[in-house]
Amino acid sequence: MAEFLAYLIAGIATGAIYALAAIGFTLVWQTSQTINFAQGEFVMLPAVLILLAIKLFGAPIWLGALIGIAAFILIFGVGFKLAVVDPMIRHGVLPLAIATMALSIIMKEGAKDGFSAEAQKFPSFVPTETISVFGAAISLQHVAIIAVAFAVIGLLQWFVGSTRLGRQMQATAQNPTVARILGIPVERMVLLTFVINAALAVVASVLISPIYLAKFSNGEVIGLFAFIAAIVGGFNQVRGALVGGLIVGIVDSMAAAYISTSYRLAVPLVLLVVVILVKPEGLMGRKEERRV
Amino acid sequence: MKKHWIIAAALGMAVSLPALAQDKVKLVDVVELSGAGATAGTNWKNGIDLAVADINAKGGILGKQIEIVHYDTQTNPGNTRAAVQRAIDEGTYAVLGPVFSGPIGASMQIAQRAEIAQLVGGEAAGLTKQGNQYLFRTSLSQSAAMPKIAKYLKDTVKAGSVAVVWVNNDFGKGGRDAIIPELEKAGIKLAVDVSTEQGQADFAADAIKVKNSNADAIFVYLNEEESARFLRAAKQQGITKPMVGETTLLGAKVIELAGDAANGAKGHVGLSIDAPIPAFQEFGKKFQAKYNYASDHNGLKGYMAVYMVKWATEKQKKFDKKGVADTLRGATIKTSEEPGILIETTVEKNGDLDRESFLAEVKDGKQVITATLPKINP
């Protein structure tokens, strides 16, 4: 029982990170009907920028974090929307999706050449101690990841569902034409969505990098698993991304524990295939009909 | 008139270029500068650059300056094959690298066909069992190291059962296949056999599995970054049993990345700048001064690889590509003959090495050598 609990907590912690990244997929999908294939690199890069700020300016950790986070949100929240999404979206969603693939490679190679090809230690904001729960040693870092990720997702849900700005964002996502007629500043809402996506990526990056270490290639696995999580949960629902992330994280942990580490990458992919065959809109997603 | 001078100068340069080329000997290093092997490859490359700078400053090899070129394999076997072929096509005197055993296995036949010596950083036991007369290690092989580890686990750690954690590539599989029979011979029970993937980031499940095996000790045989991640995951899971490894686990980069989690790790190291060998320590200081970080064993391997080529060339008193391999096979390089080799090294007929090695432990974030082990065939 203690062993199962330990695997479960580790899986939930990993799943919470996937959920944060998967929510980014759903936000971009809802506002621009496209897939951001650079989402994994969005989670990789903030940690690299923070370390870079510390190295370049000799800044203390807190200042380096502020500079890195601000630079990331500005460049990859506002800049991504203005420089990539706006010029490409008028040519259709496929060119935009391809542009995000290019962005993914540029971010990865840029981090490798501009920072380091080697993994770097990233400071943890939580002690690396354990607590005992029903006989299982639970890592405080895992507890912190779960707590912060759930708090951030809860805050996002509250913001979207209970504030005027959030409802304007929802209206924009559901029908931008009607939202514009109702006087909602659609462009600003779309921009806000991209900024929120960047902020979620920052949170995921700061939480996971002390464990994974900061490395240019970290986005590959995170991006893949978050993508699977978004599809499993439902690409058009934030709560779907949360559920999908947790399921993928737990399945991954259990697969490594009870099947084989060699097959752990395959198990979430099998889950993905099953969900696509049985419930293509995702476990929490809603069916969308489009006229073509 | 001015135009004539420019043409004359250009012609003069063109005529003098071959002469300049003849004053140099080209060495190509094919190495992992990105991808999973970036840490090992970067140390190897920096060690080579340090050796080349030292040798060139002292007049080069037989009066020729070394021209060093590095090609990044991205830790990809296909890229490695292409880079080795390119190195040979460009007339390299010997091939240096790569460091990872998988890419070595995929590319070593190319240098063998060209009858050019290839000096590599790989430790997988199988590399030198294929009858390749042109492949030379710069470190001890797993076959030489694992009996020492098993003895250490039995006599010093007093382990009755051991969990083996290994990375599923040629290096890790070779180590796993070499240690398990040695554990059996020593009467040590295998508590759990945990395979992990190259480049794996999340080791929480593996650490939980190891913890629940109740092993007396854990043998960790992973590459640098994965070693650090595993040590951190093990600490997160509250594992207190001894972590024992072979060279990589106790490397400077692993200690840096793992932080406190590396403290207490023990094992066998083939090369270390902290070893009680003055030449190693001197190398460590030069490396630190030039690159602003501490070299791991791969830095030493790269440094010694260049000096092995230098020693063989000076021994044969001419630049003969095939002769480098012929001279190295079966030779013992003494520090009195070539100080750059840093420690007396015997090159066996199959390309394996024999030399002194060390037992070490990580204490307060530093590798501390606890014993020196003699050569297998003194």
XYZ file of C-alpha atoms in Angstrom:
670
model
C 0.000 0.000 0.000
C 2.804 2.392 0.982
C 4.623 1.530 -2.235
C 1.507 2.176 -4.340
C 0.913 5.477 -2.561
C 4.496 6.583 -3.276
C 4.067 5.779 -6.982
C 0.693 7.539 -6.996
C 2.027 10.772 -5.467
C 5.026 10.774 -7.837
C 2.611 10.258 -10.748
C 0.288 13.046 -9.629
C 3.248 15.439 -9.281
C 4.481 14.650 -12.791
C 0.901 14.794 -14.057
C 0.412 18.245 -12.531
C 3.305 19.520 -14.670
C 1.822 17.890 -17.762
C -1.509 19.496 -16.859
C 0.005 22.994 -16.704
C 1.578 22.494 -20.132
C -1.578 20.835 -21.495
C -3.699 23.801 -20.419
C -1.436 25.898 -22.628
C -2.366 23.643 -25.552
C -6.073 24.133 -24.850
C -5.784 27.922 -24.422
C -3.972 28.345 -27.747
C -6.431 25.949 -29.389
C -9.434 27.866 -28.121
C -8.183 31.252 -29.267
C -6.480 30.392 -32.550
C -7.743 26.887 -33.364
C -4.217 25.652 -33.771
C -1.707 23.497 -31.926
C 1.398 25.084 -30.460
C 4.051 22.463 -31.145
C 6.560 24.577 -29.206
C 4.611 24.081 -25.954
C 7.265 21.730 -24.501
C 9.980 24.275 -25.267
C 7.787 26.914 -23.563
C 8.245 24.866 -20.372
C 11.967 24.309 -20.979
C 12.985 27.888 -21.714
C 12.022 29.906 -18.583
C 14.457 27.904 -16.419
C 17.208 28.503 -18.972
C 16.439 32.247 -19.105
C 16.476 32.481 -15.301
C 19.895 30.796 -15.122
C 21.104 32.982 -17.974
C 19.987 36.139 -16.158
C 21.809 35.000 -13.021
C 24.952 34.259 -15.060
C 24.925 37.386 -17.237
C 23.986 39.989 -14.626
C 25.443 38.226 -11.583
C 21.974 38.654 -10.105
C 20.748 36.885 -6.968
C 18.279 34.067 -7.576
C 15.137 36.116 -6.888
C 16.230 38.908 -9.254
C 17.368 36.432 -11.887
C 13.979 34.738 -11.615
C 12.170 38.061 -12.041
C 14.275 39.035 -15.078
C 13.964 35.583 -16.656
C 10.231 35.345 -16.077
C 9.585 38.897 -17.345
C 11.731 38.298 -20.436
C 9.967 35.018 -21.180
C 6.433 36.379 -20.799
C 7.314 39.401 -22.905
C 9.022 37.453 -25.693
C 7.038 34.235 -25.713
C 3.690 35.543 -24.476
C 3.290 38.932 -26.181
C 6.000 38.389 -28.812
C 4.734 34.934 -29.809
C 1.269 36.316 -30.408
C 2.442 39.398 -32.321
C 5.313 37.890 -34.311
C 4.077 34.361 -35.024
C 0.332 33.985 -34.493
C -0.970 37.273 -35.953
C 0.951 37.149 -39.273
C 0.332 33.422 -39.812
C -3.256 32.914 -38.666
C -4.700 34.713 -41.715
C -3.096 31.997 -43.888
C -4.900 29.238 -42.010
C -4.152 27.033 -39.043
C -1.794 24.637 -40.847
C 0.880 27.270 -41.663
C 0.606 28.466 -38.067
C 1.098 24.947 -36.730
C 4.163 24.562 -38.963
C 5.451 27.931 -37.738
C 5.235 26.665 -34.150
C 7.259 23.596 -35.164
C 9.944 25.927 -36.503
C 9.724 27.978 -33.317
C 10.213 24.812 -31.280
C 13.467 24.018 -33.094
C 14.686 27.615 -32.845
C 13.979 27.716 -29.095
C 15.722 24.399 -28.510
C 18.786 25.133 -30.611
C 18.921 28.708 -29.312
C 18.976 27.439 -25.730
C 21.698 24.945 -26.646
C 23.949 27.447 -28.419
C 23.154 30.522 -26.326
C 23.258 28.813 -22.949
C 24.609 25.279 -22.762
C 24.278 21.860 -24.338
C 24.770 20.346 -20.889
C 22.215 20.032 -18.118
C 22.497 22.662 -15.405
C 21.505 22.598 -11.775
C 18.368 24.650 -11.070
C 17.678 25.907 -7.543
C 14.792 24.361 -5.669
C 12.476 26.629 -3.740
C 11.451 23.697 -1.551
C 13.649 21.567 0.749
C 14.576 18.152 -0.658
C 13.256 16.346 2.396
C 10.581 13.678 2.730
C 7.535 13.278 4.935
C 5.953 9.987 5.925
C 2.334 9.427 4.889
C 0.808 5.994 5.727
C 4.325 4.551 5.746
C 5.271 5.982 2.342
C 8.113 8.487 2.041
C 6.656 11.427 0.153
C 8.977 14.048 -1.305
C 8.289 17.631 -0.209
C 9.179 18.718 -3.750
C 6.394 16.522 -5.115
C 3.970 17.892 -2.521
C 4.954 21.444 -3.482
C 4.518 20.729 -7.194
C 1.036 19.334 -6.598
C 0.039 22.179 -4.289
C 1.317 24.990 -6.511
C 0.030 23.464 -9.740
C -3.440 22.883 -8.292
C -3.508 26.389 -6.791
C -2.537 27.938 -10.131
C -5.084 25.884 -12.048
C -7.763 26.715 -9.440
C -6.902 30.400 -9.759
C -7.153 30.166 -13.534
C -10.554 28.446 -13.306
C -11.787 31.127 -10.916
C -10.439 33.890 -13.160
C -12.028 32.471 -16.312
C -15.357 31.583 -14.676
C -15.900 34.299 -12.093
C -14.361 37.527 -13.340
C -15.580 39.897 -16.020
C -12.245 39.664 -17.849
C -12.338 35.875 -17.721
C -15.862 35.723 -19.126
C -14.797 38.065 -21.923
C -11.968 35.619 -22.646
C -14.451 32.750 -22.728
C -16.786 34.634 -25.044
C -13.871 35.405 -27.360
C -12.878 31.737 -27.425
C -16.442 30.575 -28.137
C -17.310 33.061 -30.863
C -15.009 35.983 -31.626
C -17.428 37.582 -34.108
C -20.304 37.800 -31.626
C -17.871 38.840 -28.881
C -16.720 41.743 -31.065
C -20.338 42.804 -31.706
C -20.881 42.796 -27.926
C -17.993 45.254 -27.550
C -15.426 42.848 -26.167
C -11.843 43.841 -27.134
C -11.179 40.540 -28.870
C -7.552 41.254 -29.798
C -6.714 42.153 -26.217
C -8.424 39.002 -24.926
C -6.441 36.844 -27.330
C -3.252 38.558 -26.207
C -4.196 37.947 -22.572
C -4.653 34.250 -23.345
C -1.138 34.016 -24.733
C 0.287 35.837 -21.715
C -1.518 33.383 -19.403
C -0.113 30.477 -21.435
C 3.406 31.878 -21.001
C 2.836 32.378 -17.265
C 1.644 28.770 -16.859
C 4.751 27.582 -18.716
C 6.902 29.599 -16.317
C 5.239 27.956 -13.304
C 5.720 24.478 -14.798
C 9.344 25.260 -15.622
C 10.236 26.541 -12.165
C 8.537 23.551 -10.525
C 10.035 20.787 -12.649
C 13.563 22.048 -13.390
C 15.020 21.301 -9.924
C 14.139 17.640 -10.594
C 14.749 17.324 -14.350
C 17.681 19.840 -14.319
C 17.633 22.719 -16.812
C 18.455 21.413 -20.265
C 17.614 22.465 -23.810
C 16.086 19.078 -24.651
C 13.664 18.906 -21.692
C 10.788 20.196 -23.810
C 10.709 17.095 -26.012
C 9.251 14.736 -23.422
C 7.174 17.363 -21.623
C 5.689 18.600 -24.904
C 4.821 15.072 -26.057
C 3.205 14.039 -22.777
C 1.328 17.338 -22.418
C 0.009 16.913 -25.961
C -1.192 13.407 -25.112
C -2.724 14.779 -21.896
C -4.595 17.502 -23.782
C -6.052 14.975 -26.250
C -6.923 12.441 -23.546
C -8.640 15.078 -21.416
C -10.216 17.069 -24.233
C -8.496 19.741 -26.267
C -11.272 22.271 -25.818
C -11.583 22.160 -22.021
C -9.197 23.502 -19.383
C -10.485 20.967 -16.850
C -9.965 18.285 -19.496
C -6.291 19.205 -19.707
C -6.071 18.922 -15.918
C -7.668 15.477 -15.869
C -5.622 14.356 -18.889
C -2.376 15.536 -17.312
C -3.044 13.689 -14.082
C -4.064 10.489 -15.868
C -0.968 10.535 -18.093
C 1.318 11.270 -15.114
C -0.152 8.447 -13.021
C -0.159 5.993 -15.940
C 3.480 6.859 -16.660
C 4.526 6.328 -13.043
C 2.603 3.041 -12.709
C 3.951 1.789 -16.038
C 7.529 2.435 -14.909
C 6.798 0.707 -11.606
C 4.739 -2.312 -12.582
C 5.408 -2.892 -16.295
C 8.859 -1.723 -17.407
C 10.822 1.490 -17.693
C 11.572 0.512 -21.282
C 7.870 0.530 -22.153
C 6.844 3.532 -20.047
C 6.853 5.877 -23.067
C 4.623 3.504 -24.988
C 1.901 3.145 -22.354
C 0.579 6.746 -22.524
C 0.619 6.444 -26.319
C -1.538 3.307 -26.083
C -3.868 5.266 -23.806
C -4.011 8.000 -26.429
C -4.989 5.526 -29.144
C -7.705 4.015 -26.945
C -9.185 7.431 -26.136
C -9.154 8.477 -29.799
C -10.964 5.272 -30.759
C -13.511 5.325 -27.928
C -14.067 9.017 -27.174
C -12.352 11.153 -29.802
C -13.365 14.447 -28.184
C -11.455 13.444 -25.032
C -12.691 12.343 -21.623
C -13.904 15.816 -20.615
C -14.082 17.453 -24.042
C -17.199 18.562 -25.843
C -18.025 17.588 -29.396
C -17.450 20.323 -31.948
C -19.138 20.408 -35.310
C -17.739 22.426 -38.180
C -18.999 23.183 -41.641
C -16.305 22.443 -44.229
C 51.140 48.903 -60.181
C 49.165 48.330 -56.959
C 47.185 45.609 -58.731
C 50.410 43.781 -59.610
C 51.503 43.814 -55.991
C 48.191 42.279 -54.894
C 48.475 39.510 -57.510
C 52.068 38.834 -56.512
C 51.107 38.650 -52.841
C 48.229 36.295 -53.631
C 50.514 34.034 -55.681
C 53.076 34.085 -52.921
C 50.464 33.008 -50.368
C 49.201 30.255 -52.649
C 52.722 28.883 -53.059
C 53.441 29.043 -49.331
C 50.159 27.333 -48.236
C 51.312 23.764 -48.898
C 54.491 24.513 -46.985
C 52.394 25.752 -44.074
C 50.216 22.624 -44.266
C 53.316 20.435 -44.154
C 54.299 22.101 -40.890
C 51.120 20.832 -39.290
C 49.659 17.481 -38.416
C 45.881 17.275 -38.452
C 43.931 15.499 -35.739
C 40.148 15.233 -35.958
C 38.092 14.742 -32.816
C 34.652 13.204 -33.386
C 32.762 13.856 -30.194
C 29.422 14.306 -28.432
C 29.119 18.083 -27.976
C 25.322 17.997 -27.780
C 22.651 15.425 -27.028
C 22.836 12.949 -24.173
C 26.643 12.783 -24.257
C 27.278 16.529 -24.126
C 28.754 16.532 -20.614
C 31.199 13.722 -21.300
C 32.005 15.027 -24.782
C 32.654 18.600 -23.679
C 35.121 17.431 -21.026
C 36.841 15.151 -23.547
C 37.119 18.006 -26.081
C 38.486 20.445 -23.514
C 41.063 17.889 -22.366
C 42.180 17.464 -25.979
C 42.428 21.225 -26.528
C 44.533 21.545 -23.391
C 46.923 18.812 -24.560
C 47.186 20.318 -28.051
C 47.966 23.761 -26.600
C 50.638 22.248 -24.310
C 52.256 20.213 -27.085
C 52.197 23.065 -29.618
C 53.712 25.436 -27.056
C 56.616 22.997 -26.667
C 57.242 22.699 -30.419
C 54.599 20.172 -31.496
C 55.145 16.550 -32.513
C 58.495 15.978 -34.305
C 58.523 19.697 -35.016
C 55.007 19.861 -36.450
C 52.227 21.847 -34.833
C 48.950 19.992 -34.209
C 45.891 21.297 -36.031
C 42.847 20.084 -34.090
C 39.314 19.961 -35.515
C 36.222 18.939 -33.524
C 33.064 17.526 -35.120
C 29.866 17.308 -33.034
C 28.140 13.930 -33.395
C 25.081 15.078 -31.410
C 25.424 11.676 -29.672
C 23.960 10.117 -32.800
C 25.540 6.918 -34.193
C 24.708 7.881 -37.794
C 26.300 11.304 -37.420
C 29.307 9.655 -35.781
C 29.860 7.337 -38.742
C 29.628 10.293 -41.126
C 32.036 12.353 -39.019
C 34.620 9.552 -38.777
C 34.463 9.079 -42.558
C 34.837 12.838 -43.044
C 37.817 12.904 -40.673
C 39.547 10.184 -42.705
C 38.697 11.866 -46.011
C 40.220 15.081 -44.666
C 43.447 13.248 -43.899
C 43.379 13.028 -40.130
C 46.495 11.464 -38.662
C 44.435 9.593 -36.042
C 40.776 9.703 -35.020
C 40.048 10.931 -31.511
C 36.687 10.008 -29.983
C 33.856 9.499 -29.571
C 33.196 8.883 -25.881
C 29.883 6.995 -25.810
C 30.165 3.284 -26.476
C 27.157 3.028 -28.830
C 28.485 5.552 -31.367
C 31.969 3.972 -31.059
C 30.545 0.566 -31.921
C 28.719 2.026 -34.896
C 31.757 3.847 -36.329
C 34.895 1.900 -35.392
C 34.924 -0.231 -38.550
C 35.500 2.903 -40.675
C 38.825 3.770 -39.045
C 39.729 0.088 -39.020
C 39.223 -0.173 -42.798
C 41.350 2.941 -43.300
C 44.027 1.453 -40.979
C 44.022 4.567 -38.810
C 44.274 4.484 -35.028
C 41.096 5.542 -33.212
C 41.464 6.554 -29.571
C 38.103 6.464 -27.788
C 36.617 7.233 -24.390
C 34.183 4.292 -24.280
C 34.208 1.706 -21.514
C 31.797 -0.972 -22.816
C 33.499 -4.348 -22.525
C 32.415 -5.534 -25.982
C 34.287 -2.832 -27.924
C 37.693 -4.495 -27.698
C 36.379 -8.030 -28.163
C 35.833 -7.628 -31.890
C 39.427 -8.005 -33.041
C 39.770 -4.392 -34.182
C 43.521 -3.701 -34.196
C 43.073 0.053 -34.583
C 40.805 0.791 -31.621
C 42.383 1.985 -28.376
C 40.739 2.896 -25.115
C 41.767 5.816 -22.942
C 40.111 4.352 -19.839
C 39.835 1.001 -18.147
C 37.215 -1.313 -19.639
C 34.221 -2.598 -17.722
C 35.844 -6.051 -17.686
C 38.729 -4.592 -15.681
C 36.618 -2.381 -13.413
C 33.679 -4.613 -12.418
C 35.636 -7.284 -10.498
C 37.084 -4.455 -8.394
C 33.562 -3.083 -7.744
C 32.193 -6.500 -6.730
C 35.119 -7.005 -4.350
C 34.531 -3.541 -2.906
C 30.813 -4.259 -2.409
C 31.591 -7.506 -0.624
C 34.627 -6.574 1.475
C 34.145 -2.884 2.234
C 30.399 -2.210 1.927
C 29.580 -5.717 3.280
C 26.544 -5.923 1.007
C 24.580 -9.172 0.894
C 22.195 -7.885 -1.768
C 22.561 -5.159 -4.377
C 20.083 -3.260 -6.566
C 21.516 -2.636 -10.045
C 20.332 0.516 -11.850
C 21.620 0.834 -15.413
C 21.034 2.878 -18.530
C 19.726 1.012 -21.535
C 22.504 1.836 -24.022
C 25.737 0.035 -24.975
C 27.600 1.535 -22.008
C 24.940 0.672 -19.442
C 24.047 -2.743 -20.837
C 27.746 -3.653 -21.011
C 28.207 -2.595 -17.388
C 25.127 -4.457 -16.234
C 26.180 -7.628 -18.052
C 29.666 -7.326 -16.542
C 28.675 -6.621 -12.917
C 25.944 -9.263 -12.434
C 28.260 -12.299 -12.948
C 30.827 -10.640 -10.689
C 28.183 -10.153 -7.986
C 27.199 -13.819 -8.298
C 30.844 -14.875 -8.002
C 31.136 -12.765 -4.853
C 28.001 -14.383 -3.405
C 25.993 -11.154 -3.531
C 22.273 -11.440 -4.303
C 20.711 -9.267 -7.017
C 17.854 -7.501 -5.201
C 16.375 -5.753 -8.246
C 17.500 -5.110 -11.809
C 16.306 -1.647 -12.929
C 16.687 -0.599 -16.553
C 16.373 3.116 -17.346
C 16.458 5.062 -20.593
C 19.190 7.346 -21.961
C 18.078 10.954 -21.493
C 15.440 9.958 -18.921
C 14.377 12.912 -16.791
C 12.034 11.432 -14.188
C 13.560 8.812 -11.892
C 10.942 8.904 -9.109
C 9.433 5.504 -9.983
C 12.875 3.903 -10.324
C 13.974 5.276 -6.953
C 10.803 3.952 -5.287
C 11.401 0.542 -6.872
C 14.988 0.480 -5.606
C 13.938 1.584 -2.134
C 11.338 -1.151 -1.871
C 13.847 -3.814 -2.897
C 15.501 -3.414 0.547
C 18.921 -3.935 -1.039
C 21.990 -3.426 1.160
C 23.569 -1.219 -1.515
C 22.689 0.269 -4.896
C 24.993 -0.047 -7.888
C 24.329 2.920 -10.195
C 25.585 2.677 -13.755
C 24.148 5.619 -15.684
C 25.562 8.454 -17.764
C 26.430 11.751 -16.035
C 23.160 13.688 -16.167
C 21.040 10.636 -15.477
C 23.292 9.733 -12.535
C 22.662 13.163 -11.035
C 18.908 12.925 -11.593
C 18.803 9.461 -10.037
C 20.782 10.593 -6.976
C 18.380 13.502 -6.502
C 15.349 11.226 -6.900
C 16.871 8.742 -4.443
C 17.327 11.511 -1.889
C 13.721 12.631 -2.448
C 12.583 9.104 -1.651
C 14.696 9.003 1.493
C 17.041 6.224 0.315
C 19.924 5.976 2.775
C 21.627 2.797 1.548
C 25.136 3.205 0.019
C 25.209 4.293 -3.621
C 28.112 2.620 -5.376
C 29.256 3.354 -8.895
C 32.065 3.196 -11.382
C 33.817 6.484 -12.327
C 30.751 8.268 -13.768
C 28.785 8.334 -10.515
C 31.656 10.082 -8.755
C 32.452 12.496 -11.595
C 32.739 16.251 -11.043
C 29.698 17.039 -13.198
C 27.518 14.532 -11.357
C 28.578 15.997 -8.020
C 27.843 19.508 -9.277
C 24.390 18.596 -10.640
C 23.322 16.319 -7.797
C 24.438 18.727 -5.057
C 23.906 17.322 -1.553
C 22.414 14.148 -2.996
C 25.872 13.080 -4.218
C 27.343 13.034 -0.715
C 28.111 9.511 0.420
C 28.327 8.039 -3.096
C 31.216 5.575 -3.287
C 32.977 3.526 -5.867
C 35.807 2.850 -8.211
C 37.339 5.552 -10.428
C 39.783 4.923 -13.219
C 40.924 8.534 -13.480
C 40.435 11.503 -11.202
C 42.004 14.917 -10.767
C 41.753 14.290 -7.014
C 43.854 11.125 -7.161
C 47.172 11.230 -5.258
C 49.111 11.557 -8.504
C 50.801 14.985 -8.800
C 50.459 15.004 -12.608
C 46.671 14.489 -12.330
C 46.380 17.325 -9.836
C 48.501 19.590 -12.028
C 46.248 18.780 -14.989
C 43.209 19.560 -12.811
C 44.596 23.006 -11.952
C 45.397 23.839 -15.589
C 41.950 22.687 -16.697
C 40.223 24.706 -13.970
C 42.248 27.812 -14.862
C 41.415 27.531 -18.564
C 37.761 26.459 -18.462
C 36.662 27.659 -15.042
C 35.256 24.320 -13.925
C 36.684 21.048 -12.614
C 37.489 18.365 -15.165
C 35.936 14.949 -14.822
C 37.598 11.698 -15.966
C 36.685 12.448 -19.582
C 38.879 15.562 -19.556
C 41.812 13.390 -18.462
C 40.976 10.792 -21.112
C 40.970 13.397 -23.893
C 44.263 14.856 -22.675
C 45.933 11.448 -22.544
C 44.587 10.441 -25.965
C 46.604 13.194 -27.661
C 49.716 12.249 -25.722
C 49.287 8.591 -26.719
C 49.407 9.708 -30.367
C 52.425 11.929 -29.655
C 54.291 9.151 -27.839
C 53.667 6.610 -30.625
C 54.767 9.070 -33.324
C 57.947 10.023 -31.524
C 58.652 6.365 -30.790
C 58.500 5.514 -34.498
C 60.345 8.764 -35.322
C 58.086 9.513 -38.303
C 54.492 10.300 -39.214
C 53.076 6.924 -40.197
C 49.336 6.562 -39.639
C 49.328 2.786 -39.566
C 52.487 2.783 -37.475
C 50.698 4.639 -34.641
C 48.445 1.630 -34.041
C 51.315 -0.841 -34.462
C 53.423 1.086 -31.938
C 50.657 1.448 -29.370
C 49.626 -2.212 -29.316
C 51.293 -3.987 -26.416
C 53.274 -0.912 -25.359
C 53.821 0.434 -21.873
C 54.040 4.216 -21.797
C 56.054 5.402 -18.822
C 55.794 8.935 -17.464
C 59.584 9.174 -17.601
C 59.369 8.818 -21.408
C 56.237 10.920 -21.905
C 55.154 13.055 -18.914
C 51.914 13.955 -20.729
C 50.606 10.414 -20.247
C 50.296 11.411 -16.538
C 50.358 7.815 -15.214
C 52.141 4.670 -16.408
C 49.815 3.054 -18.890
C 49.986 -0.349 -20.547
C 48.138 -0.742 -23.824
C 47.122 -4.365 -24.238
C 47.109 -6.146 -27.579
C 43.335 -5.786 -27.917
C 43.345 -2.038 -27.180
C 42.351 -2.292 -23.504
C 44.393 -0.416 -20.895
C 45.953 -1.489 -17.643
C 47.009 1.032 -15.012
C 46.488 1.942 -11.387
C 42.988 2.969 -10.365
C 41.302 4.307 -7.244
C 38.515 3.893 -4.741
C 36.706 7.110 -3.906
C 33.852 8.614 -1.947
C 31.976 11.911 -2.220
C 32.313 13.915 0.967
C 30.978 17.473 1.405
C 30.510 17.847 -2.342
C 34.027 16.697 -3.215
C 35.465 13.442 -4.480
C 37.900 12.015 -1.936
C 40.228 9.185 -2.940
C 40.275 6.527 -0.223
C 42.607 3.907 -1.751
C 44.839 3.249 -4.744
C 44.446 -0.094 -6.517
C 47.398 -1.612 -8.408
C 47.510 -2.553 -12.089
C 45.869 -5.883 -12.880
C 49.145 -7.158 -14.411
C 51.857 -5.132 -12.658
